[in-house]
Amino acid sequence: MKLYSSLKSKKARVRGCKLVRRRGRLYVINKKEPKYKCRQG
C-alpha cells in the first residue's frame, strides 16, 4: 500500500474507490480492484 500526500486524485482514477477514515488515517479502498488501495497520514 502506497502513501500519498493527496488522495483526491487517487480516488478519481477508478469508479468504485471510496475514501474511508480509520484510526485517524485516510484510506482509499476499492473492493473490486484491491490494487488501488492507498493511505494518507
Coordinates of C-alpha atoms in Angstrom, one line a residue:
M1 CA 0.0 0.0 0.0
K2 CA 1.5 3.3 -1.0
L3 CA 1.4 6.6 1.0
Y4 CA 0.3 9.8 -0.7
S5 CA 0.1 13.4 0.3
S6 CA -3.2 13.8 -1.6
L7 CA -5.9 11.2 -2.1
K8 CA -8.4 13.2 -4.1
S9 CA -6.7 12.3 -7.4
K10 CA -6.3 8.7 -6.4
K11 CA -10.0 8.4 -5.6
A12 CA -10.9 9.8 -9.0
R13 CA -9.0 7.4 -11.2
V14 CA -11.3 4.5 -10.9
R15 CA -15.0 4.1 -10.2
G16 CA -15.7 2.2 -7.0
C17 CA -13.0 3.8 -5.0
K18 CA -14.1 5.1 -1.6
L19 CA -12.4 7.4 1.0
V20 CA -12.5 5.9 4.5
R21 CA -11.1 7.3 7.7
R22 CA -9.9 4.7 10.1
R23 CA -7.8 5.3 13.3
G24 CA -7.0 8.9 12.2
R25 CA -5.7 7.8 8.8
L26 CA -7.4 8.3 5.4
Y27 CA -7.6 5.3 3.1
V28 CA -8.8 4.7 -0.4
I29 CA -10.4 1.3 -0.7
N30 CA -11.8 -0.5 -3.8
K31 CA -13.4 -3.9 -3.2
K32 CA -13.4 -4.8 -6.9
E33 CA -9.8 -3.8 -7.6
P34 CA -7.7 -4.1 -4.5
K35 CA -4.6 -2.8 -6.3
Y36 CA -5.9 0.7 -5.9
K37 CA -5.5 0.7 -2.1
C38 CA -3.6 3.7 -0.7
R39 CA -3.2 5.6 2.6
Q40 CA -2.6 9.1 3.8
G41 CA -1.3 10.0 7.3

